[in-house]
Coordinates of C-alpha atoms in Angstrom, one line a residue:
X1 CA 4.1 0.2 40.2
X2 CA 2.4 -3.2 39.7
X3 CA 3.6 -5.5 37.1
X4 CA 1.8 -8.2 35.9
X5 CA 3.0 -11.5 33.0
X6 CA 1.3 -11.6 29.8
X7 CA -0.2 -14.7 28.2
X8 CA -4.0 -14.5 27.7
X9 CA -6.2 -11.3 26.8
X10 CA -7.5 -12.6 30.3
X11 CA -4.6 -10.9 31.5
X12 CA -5.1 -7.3 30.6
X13 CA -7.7 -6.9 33.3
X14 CA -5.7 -5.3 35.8
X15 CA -5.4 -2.2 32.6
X16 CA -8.9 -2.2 32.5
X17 CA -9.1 -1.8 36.0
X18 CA -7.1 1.3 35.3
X19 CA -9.0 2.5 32.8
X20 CA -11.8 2.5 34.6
X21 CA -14.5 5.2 33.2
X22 CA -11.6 7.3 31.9
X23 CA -13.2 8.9 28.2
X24 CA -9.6 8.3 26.3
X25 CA -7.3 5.4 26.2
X26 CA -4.6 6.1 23.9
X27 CA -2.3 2.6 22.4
X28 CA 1.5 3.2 21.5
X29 CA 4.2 1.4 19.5
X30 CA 7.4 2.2 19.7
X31 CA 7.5 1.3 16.2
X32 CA 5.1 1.3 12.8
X33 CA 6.6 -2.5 12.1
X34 CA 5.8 -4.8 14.6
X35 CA 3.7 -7.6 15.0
X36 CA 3.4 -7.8 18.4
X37 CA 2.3 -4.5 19.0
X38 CA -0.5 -4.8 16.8
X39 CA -1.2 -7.9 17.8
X40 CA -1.5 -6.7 21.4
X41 CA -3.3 -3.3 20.6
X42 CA -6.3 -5.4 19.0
X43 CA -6.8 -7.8 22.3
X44 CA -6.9 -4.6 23.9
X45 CA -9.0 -2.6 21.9
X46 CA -11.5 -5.3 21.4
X47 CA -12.1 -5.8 25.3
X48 CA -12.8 -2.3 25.6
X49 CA -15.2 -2.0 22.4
X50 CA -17.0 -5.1 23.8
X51 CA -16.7 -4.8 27.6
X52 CA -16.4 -0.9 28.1
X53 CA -18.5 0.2 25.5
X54 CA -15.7 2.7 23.7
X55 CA -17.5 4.2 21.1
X56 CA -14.5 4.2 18.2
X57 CA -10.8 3.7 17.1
X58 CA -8.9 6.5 15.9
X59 CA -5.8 6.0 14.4
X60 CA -2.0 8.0 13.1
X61 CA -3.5 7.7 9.4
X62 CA -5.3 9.8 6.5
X63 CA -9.0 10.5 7.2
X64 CA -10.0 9.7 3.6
X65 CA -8.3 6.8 3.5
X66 CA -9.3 5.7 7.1
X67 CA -13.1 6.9 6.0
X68 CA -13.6 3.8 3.5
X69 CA -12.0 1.5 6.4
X70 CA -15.4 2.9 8.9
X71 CA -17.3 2.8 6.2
X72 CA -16.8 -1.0 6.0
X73 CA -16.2 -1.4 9.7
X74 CA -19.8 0.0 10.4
X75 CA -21.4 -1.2 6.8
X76 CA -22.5 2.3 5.6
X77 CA -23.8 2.4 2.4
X78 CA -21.1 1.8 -0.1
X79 CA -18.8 0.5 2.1
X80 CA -16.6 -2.7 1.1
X81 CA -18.3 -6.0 2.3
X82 CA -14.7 -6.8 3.7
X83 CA -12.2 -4.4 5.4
X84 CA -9.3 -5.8 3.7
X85 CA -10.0 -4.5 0.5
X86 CA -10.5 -0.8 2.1
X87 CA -7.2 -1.1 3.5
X88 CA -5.6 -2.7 0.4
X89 CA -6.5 0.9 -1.2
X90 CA -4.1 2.4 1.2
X91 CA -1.5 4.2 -1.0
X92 CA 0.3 7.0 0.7
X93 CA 4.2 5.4 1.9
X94 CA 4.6 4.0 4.3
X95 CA 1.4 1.7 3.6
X96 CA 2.5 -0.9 5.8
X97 CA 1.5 1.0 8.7
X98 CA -2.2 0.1 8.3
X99 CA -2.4 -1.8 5.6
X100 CA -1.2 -5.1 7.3
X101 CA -3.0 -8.3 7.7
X102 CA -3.0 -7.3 11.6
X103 CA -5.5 -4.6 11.1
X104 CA -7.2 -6.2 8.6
X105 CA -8.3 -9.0 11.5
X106 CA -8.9 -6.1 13.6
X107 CA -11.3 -4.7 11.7
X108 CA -12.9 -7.9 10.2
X109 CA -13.7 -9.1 13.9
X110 CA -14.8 -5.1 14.1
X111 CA -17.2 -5.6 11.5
X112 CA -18.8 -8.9 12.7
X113 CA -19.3 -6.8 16.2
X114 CA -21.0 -4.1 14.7
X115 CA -23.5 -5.9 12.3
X116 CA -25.1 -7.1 15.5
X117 CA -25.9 -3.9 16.5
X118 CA -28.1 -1.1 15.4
X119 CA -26.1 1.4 13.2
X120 CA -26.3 4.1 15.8
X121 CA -24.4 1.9 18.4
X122 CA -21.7 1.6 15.7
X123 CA -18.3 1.6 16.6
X124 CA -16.0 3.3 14.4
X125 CA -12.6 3.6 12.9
X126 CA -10.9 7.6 11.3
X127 CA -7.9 9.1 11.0
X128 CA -6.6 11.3 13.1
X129 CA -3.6 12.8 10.6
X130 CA -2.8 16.0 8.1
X131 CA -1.4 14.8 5.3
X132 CA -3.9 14.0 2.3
X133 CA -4.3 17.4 1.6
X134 CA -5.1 16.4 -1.9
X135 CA -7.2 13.1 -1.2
X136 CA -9.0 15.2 1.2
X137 CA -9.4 18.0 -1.7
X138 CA -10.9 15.6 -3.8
X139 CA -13.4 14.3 -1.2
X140 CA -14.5 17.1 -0.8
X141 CA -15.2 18.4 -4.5
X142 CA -16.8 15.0 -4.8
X143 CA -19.5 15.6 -1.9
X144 CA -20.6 19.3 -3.2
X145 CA -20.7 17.8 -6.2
X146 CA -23.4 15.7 -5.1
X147 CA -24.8 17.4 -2.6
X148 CA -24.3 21.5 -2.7
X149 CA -23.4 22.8 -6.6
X150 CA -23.5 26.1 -5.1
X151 CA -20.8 25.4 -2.6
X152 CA -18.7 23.9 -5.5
X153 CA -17.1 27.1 -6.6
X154 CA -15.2 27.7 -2.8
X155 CA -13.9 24.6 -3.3
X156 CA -12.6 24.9 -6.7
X157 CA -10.5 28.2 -5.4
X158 CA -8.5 26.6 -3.1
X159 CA -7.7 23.5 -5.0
X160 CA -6.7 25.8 -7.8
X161 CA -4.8 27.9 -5.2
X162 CA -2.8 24.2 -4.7
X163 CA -2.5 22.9 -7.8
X164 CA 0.8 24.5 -9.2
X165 CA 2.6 22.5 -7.0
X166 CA 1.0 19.6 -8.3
X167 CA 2.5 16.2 -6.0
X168 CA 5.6 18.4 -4.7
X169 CA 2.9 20.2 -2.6
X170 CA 6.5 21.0 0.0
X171 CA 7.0 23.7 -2.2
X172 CA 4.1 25.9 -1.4
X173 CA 5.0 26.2 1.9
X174 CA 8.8 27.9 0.2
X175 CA 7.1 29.7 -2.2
X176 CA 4.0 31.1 0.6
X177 CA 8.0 32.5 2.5
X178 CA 8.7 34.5 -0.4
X179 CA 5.9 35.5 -2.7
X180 CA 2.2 36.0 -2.1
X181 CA 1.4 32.7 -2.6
X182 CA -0.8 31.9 0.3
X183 CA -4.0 29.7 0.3
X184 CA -4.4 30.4 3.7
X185 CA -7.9 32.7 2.6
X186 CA -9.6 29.6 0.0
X187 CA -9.0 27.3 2.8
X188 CA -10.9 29.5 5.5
X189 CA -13.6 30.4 3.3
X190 CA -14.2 26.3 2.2
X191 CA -13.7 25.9 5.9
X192 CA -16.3 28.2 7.0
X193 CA -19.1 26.3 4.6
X194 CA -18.0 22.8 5.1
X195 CA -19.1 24.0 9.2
X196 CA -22.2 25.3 8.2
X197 CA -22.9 22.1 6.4
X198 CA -21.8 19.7 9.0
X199 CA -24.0 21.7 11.9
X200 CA -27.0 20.4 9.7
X201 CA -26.8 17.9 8.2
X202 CA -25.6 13.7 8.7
X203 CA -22.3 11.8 8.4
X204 CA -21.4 12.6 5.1
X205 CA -21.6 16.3 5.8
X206 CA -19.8 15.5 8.9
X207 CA -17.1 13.7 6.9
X208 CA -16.7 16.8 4.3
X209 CA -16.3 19.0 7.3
X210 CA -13.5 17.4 8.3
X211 CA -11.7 16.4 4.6
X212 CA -11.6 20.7 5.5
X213 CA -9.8 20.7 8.6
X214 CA -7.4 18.7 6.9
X215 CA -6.8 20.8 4.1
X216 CA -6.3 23.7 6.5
X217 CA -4.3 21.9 8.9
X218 CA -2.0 20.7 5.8
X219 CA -1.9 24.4 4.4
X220 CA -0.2 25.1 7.7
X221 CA 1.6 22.2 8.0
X222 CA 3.4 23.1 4.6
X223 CA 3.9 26.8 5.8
X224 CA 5.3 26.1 9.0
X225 CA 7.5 23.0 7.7
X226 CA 10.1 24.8 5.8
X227 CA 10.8 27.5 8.7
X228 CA 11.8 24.4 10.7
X229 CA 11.8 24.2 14.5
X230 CA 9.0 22.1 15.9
X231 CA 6.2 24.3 14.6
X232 CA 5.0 21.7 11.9
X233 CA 5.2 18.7 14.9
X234 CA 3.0 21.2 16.5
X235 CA 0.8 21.7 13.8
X236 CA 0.0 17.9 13.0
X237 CA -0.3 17.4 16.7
X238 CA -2.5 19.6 17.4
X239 CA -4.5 19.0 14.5
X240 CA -4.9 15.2 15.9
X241 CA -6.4 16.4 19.2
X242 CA -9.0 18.7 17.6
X243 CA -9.6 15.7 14.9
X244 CA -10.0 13.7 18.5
X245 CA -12.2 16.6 19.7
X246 CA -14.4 16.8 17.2
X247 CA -15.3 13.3 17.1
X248 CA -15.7 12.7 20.4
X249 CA -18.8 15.8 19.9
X250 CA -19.8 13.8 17.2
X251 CA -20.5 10.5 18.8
X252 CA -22.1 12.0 21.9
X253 CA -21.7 13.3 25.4
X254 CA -20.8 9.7 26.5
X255 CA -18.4 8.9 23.5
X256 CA -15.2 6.9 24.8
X257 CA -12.2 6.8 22.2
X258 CA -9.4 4.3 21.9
X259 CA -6.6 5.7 20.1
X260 CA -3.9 3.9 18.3
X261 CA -0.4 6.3 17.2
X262 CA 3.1 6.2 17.9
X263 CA 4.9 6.3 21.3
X264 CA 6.3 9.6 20.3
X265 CA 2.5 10.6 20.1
X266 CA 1.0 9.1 22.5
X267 CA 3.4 9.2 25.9
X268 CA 3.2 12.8 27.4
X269 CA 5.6 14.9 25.7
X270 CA 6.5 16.8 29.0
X271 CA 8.4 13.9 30.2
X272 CA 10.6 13.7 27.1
X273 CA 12.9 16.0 25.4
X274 CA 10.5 17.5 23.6
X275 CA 9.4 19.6 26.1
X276 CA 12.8 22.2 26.1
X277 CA 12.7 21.9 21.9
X278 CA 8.9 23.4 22.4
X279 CA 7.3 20.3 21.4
X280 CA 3.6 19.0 22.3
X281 CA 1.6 15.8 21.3
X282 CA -1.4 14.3 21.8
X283 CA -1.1 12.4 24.8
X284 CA -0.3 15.6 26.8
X285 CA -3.2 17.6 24.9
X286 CA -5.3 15.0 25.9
X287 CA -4.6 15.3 29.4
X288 CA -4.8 19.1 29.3
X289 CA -7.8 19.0 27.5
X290 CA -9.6 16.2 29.5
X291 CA -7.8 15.7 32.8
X292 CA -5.4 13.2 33.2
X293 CA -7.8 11.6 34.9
X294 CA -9.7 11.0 32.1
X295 CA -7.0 10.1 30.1
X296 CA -5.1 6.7 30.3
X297 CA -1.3 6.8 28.1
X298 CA 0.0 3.3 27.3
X299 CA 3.6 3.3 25.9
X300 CA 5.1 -0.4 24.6
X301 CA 8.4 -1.1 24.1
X302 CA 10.7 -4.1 23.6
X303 CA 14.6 -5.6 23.8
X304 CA 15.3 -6.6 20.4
X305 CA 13.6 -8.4 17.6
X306 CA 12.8 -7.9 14.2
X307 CA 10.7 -5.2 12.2
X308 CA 9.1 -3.7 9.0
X309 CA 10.8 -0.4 7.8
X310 CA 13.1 0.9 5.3
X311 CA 16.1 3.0 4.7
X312 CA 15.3 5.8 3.5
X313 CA 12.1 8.0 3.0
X314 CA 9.9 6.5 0.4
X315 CA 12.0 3.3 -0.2
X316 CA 10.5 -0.2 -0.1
X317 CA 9.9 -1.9 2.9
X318 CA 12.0 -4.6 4.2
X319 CA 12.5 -7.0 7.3
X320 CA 15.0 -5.6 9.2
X321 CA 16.9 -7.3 12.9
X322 CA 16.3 -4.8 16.1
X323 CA 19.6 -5.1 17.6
X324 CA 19.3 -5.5 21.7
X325 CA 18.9 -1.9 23.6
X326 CA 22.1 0.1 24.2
X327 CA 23.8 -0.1 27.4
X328 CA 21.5 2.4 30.0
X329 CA 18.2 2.5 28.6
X330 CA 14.9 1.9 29.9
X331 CA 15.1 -1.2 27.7
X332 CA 17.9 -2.9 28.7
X333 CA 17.0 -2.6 32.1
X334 CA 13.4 -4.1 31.4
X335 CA 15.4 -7.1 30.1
X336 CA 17.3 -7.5 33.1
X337 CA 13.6 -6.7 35.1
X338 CA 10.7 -8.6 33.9
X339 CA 9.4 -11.5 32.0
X340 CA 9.0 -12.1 28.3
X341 CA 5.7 -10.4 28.2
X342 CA 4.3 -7.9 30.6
X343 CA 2.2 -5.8 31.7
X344 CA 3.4 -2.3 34.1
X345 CA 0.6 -0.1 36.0
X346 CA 2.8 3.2 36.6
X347 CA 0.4 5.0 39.0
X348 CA -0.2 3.0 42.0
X349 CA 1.7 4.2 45.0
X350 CA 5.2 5.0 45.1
X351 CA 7.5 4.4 41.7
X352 CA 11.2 2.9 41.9
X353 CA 13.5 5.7 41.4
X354 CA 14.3 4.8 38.0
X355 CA 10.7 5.1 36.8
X356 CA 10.6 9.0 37.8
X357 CA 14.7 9.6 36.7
X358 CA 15.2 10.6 32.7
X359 CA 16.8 7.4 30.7
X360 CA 16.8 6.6 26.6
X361 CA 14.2 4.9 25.6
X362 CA 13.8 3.3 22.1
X363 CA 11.7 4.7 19.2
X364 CA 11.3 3.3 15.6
X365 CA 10.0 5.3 13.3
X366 CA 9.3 3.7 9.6
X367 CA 12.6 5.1 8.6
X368 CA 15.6 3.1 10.4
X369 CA 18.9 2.1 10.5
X370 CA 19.9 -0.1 13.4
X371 CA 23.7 1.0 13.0
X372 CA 23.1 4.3 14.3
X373 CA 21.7 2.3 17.9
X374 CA 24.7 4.0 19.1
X375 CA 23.5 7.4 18.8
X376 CA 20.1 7.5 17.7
X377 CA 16.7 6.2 17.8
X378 CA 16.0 7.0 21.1
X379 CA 14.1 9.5 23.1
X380 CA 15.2 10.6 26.8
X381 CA 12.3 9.7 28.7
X382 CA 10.5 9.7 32.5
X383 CA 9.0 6.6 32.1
X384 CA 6.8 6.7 34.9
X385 CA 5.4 10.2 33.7
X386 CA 5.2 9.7 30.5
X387 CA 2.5 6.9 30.3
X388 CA 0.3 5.5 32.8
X389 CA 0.9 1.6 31.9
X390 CA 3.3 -0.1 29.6
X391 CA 3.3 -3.1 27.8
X392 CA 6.7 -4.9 27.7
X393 CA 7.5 -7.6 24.7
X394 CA 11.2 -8.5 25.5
X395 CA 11.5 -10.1 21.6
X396 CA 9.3 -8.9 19.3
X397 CA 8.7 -10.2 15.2
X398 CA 7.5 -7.7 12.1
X399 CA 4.0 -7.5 10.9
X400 CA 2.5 -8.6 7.4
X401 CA 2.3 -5.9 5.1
X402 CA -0.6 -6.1 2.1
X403 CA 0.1 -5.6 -1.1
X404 CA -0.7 -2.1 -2.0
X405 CA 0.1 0.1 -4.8
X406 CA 2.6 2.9 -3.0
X407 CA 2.4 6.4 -4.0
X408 CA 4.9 9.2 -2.5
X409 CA 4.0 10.2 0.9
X410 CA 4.2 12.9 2.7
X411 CA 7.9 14.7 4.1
X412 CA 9.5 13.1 7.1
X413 CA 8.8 14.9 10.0
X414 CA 11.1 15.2 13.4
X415 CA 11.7 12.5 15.2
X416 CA 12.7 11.0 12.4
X417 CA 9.9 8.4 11.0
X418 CA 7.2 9.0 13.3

């Protein structure tokens, strides 16, 4: 283990080094509220868009909604002159988690890189999540609108299929349990010609294609949601990694991706409990997928501080205190360990016992209560397995939401927020 102070993007070189030619660098947060992890994520990310050449940013949001974001990030037709007002568009709760002046500076400076460039060597920004079932729905019967009448009609099945449950879309997946109520056969057939589409023809096509995933990933998201267990995790997961897989074809044999998601995401489930509950995620798909050494996992994590979140599902947002780490975690002994702000490389040589041995570590999710510290909130953890570097901010501050209009968003999902 190497660890290395903080201060200047300057000093993230020794996590390039790491990086090296590896094709996926995935970012963490063990929160969706904080500044600093953000803040740190864009100093990152723009060293390896400028100095590394990564190809594009995916992120834990909604592909339609990340869609207008790239759209102004790589000034497609249409697209918003400024990023901001893509994101301030964002409506799904929890908005905060992308639509925060943070992001909006990353993807200002974002768009300023690109308009230097030719609009093949464009780097982009997408979503990598399930939920817009209906968003995507609507893309989609927008685009065959415009581009493929005689398409239109698949379509229209299996957003009729849908629409009795209107917004409450949750109950589909009780009623598909115990009546023939299934969508599963619309959503394969409007699969099968959004493909056929997208093998042909340009980004648009290619964007339409993938508005389809999501509606079939989402169909089985719902199904598999009410039987409980960690089948829906599973499905969102795993639709993530073949979002990441597909766009990754997309921008080319030599296509690097930077990834930006939750710890609980990104660190390799296998050295958590997930693993016994039957639980995958996209850090360890990547590193199945790709090879881990292909593959570079950065967790974050901090002592105590303050953060955006509420109190319950679909509430407003407010600033709340992180309490300091309980007694035994892998937070409260960073405290004791390192300096304010640092930087850990976890493969090099031999680890400290306590790097490879199972401890509670912290995780945030945009629903919290910092009275159940005692009990909850944290996720035992091999440190040293789980990621490959880690980014320590002993105090950290919340981020700055936009405004946004909020609509409902989607159920909460285990562990709990993320």
């Amino acid at each position: 283990m190497l660890v290395h102070r903080l201060g200047a993007p300057s000093d993230f070189d020794p996590l390039l080094e790491r990086i090296g030619s590896a094709r996926v660098v995935m970012l963490g947060e063990a929160s969706h509220g904080t500044y600093d992890y953000y803040r740190i994520r864009e100093q990152i990310t723009r060293r390896l868009v400028a100095e590394c050449g990564f190809s594009f940013v995916a992120v834990e949001g909604d592909w339609p909604d990340c869609d207008l974001v790239h759209r102004s990030v790589t000034a497609a037709p249409g697209g918003d002159a400024d990023p901001q007002t893509a994101l301030e568009r964002f409506d799904r709760w929890p908005t905060w988690m992308w639509a925060n002046a943070e992001v909006a500076r990353f993807c200002r400076w974002l768009r300023a890189w690109n308009l230097n460039r030719p609009e093949p060597e464009r780097v982009g920004f997408h979503g990598l999540d399930v939920y817009s079932l209906w968003e995507s729905m609507q893309a989609i019967l927008d685009y065959l609108g415009e581009e493929d009448p005689a398409s239109l009609e698949a379509a229209q099945e299996a957003y009729r299929c849908f629409e009795p449950y209107g917004s409450r879309i949750e109950e589909y997946g009780v009623a598909s349990r115990f009546v023939s109520a299934r969508c599963e056969d619309e959503v394969v057939r409007l699969l099968a010609r959004m493909r056929e589409r997208a093998a042909r023809d340009g980004a648009d096509a290619f964007s339409a294609w993938q508005n389809a995933e999501v509606v079939a990933g989402a169909e089985k998201y719902y199904r598999a949601m009410v039987g409980g267990g960690p089948r829906s995790w599973n499905v969102r997961d795993t639709h993530m990694a073949d979002t990441l897989d597909r766009l990754l074809e997309r921008y080319g044999a030599e296509a690097r991706a930077v990834i930006w998601a939750h710890n609980t995401h990104v660190g390799d489930a296998r050295a958590t409990d997930m693993a016994p509950d039957g639980m995958v995620n996209i850090g360890q798909l990547a590193r199945e997928r790709y090879g881990a050494g292909n593959v570079v996992l950065v967790g974050f994590g901090s002592y105590e501080g303050t953060v955006v979140a509420a109190d319950r599902w679909g509430a407003p947002y407010e600033v709340m205190a992180v309490p300091p780490a309980r007694a035994g975690s892998l937070e409260e002994r960073l405290h004791t360990l390192l300096p304010d702000r640092a930087l850990l490389i976890l493969s090099h040589g031999d680890k400290p016992d306590w790097l490879v041995e199972e401890a509670d570590h912290r995780a945030i999710g945009v629903v919290y209560d910092p009275s159940f510290e005692a009990w909850g909130n944290y996720v035992p953890t091999r440190l040293g397995d789980r990621y490959d570097a880690f980014v320590w901010c002993d105090h950290t501050t919340a981020l700055h939401p936009l405004p946004a209009s909020v609509a409902p968003g989607e159920l909460e999902t285990y562990p709990s927020g993320v």
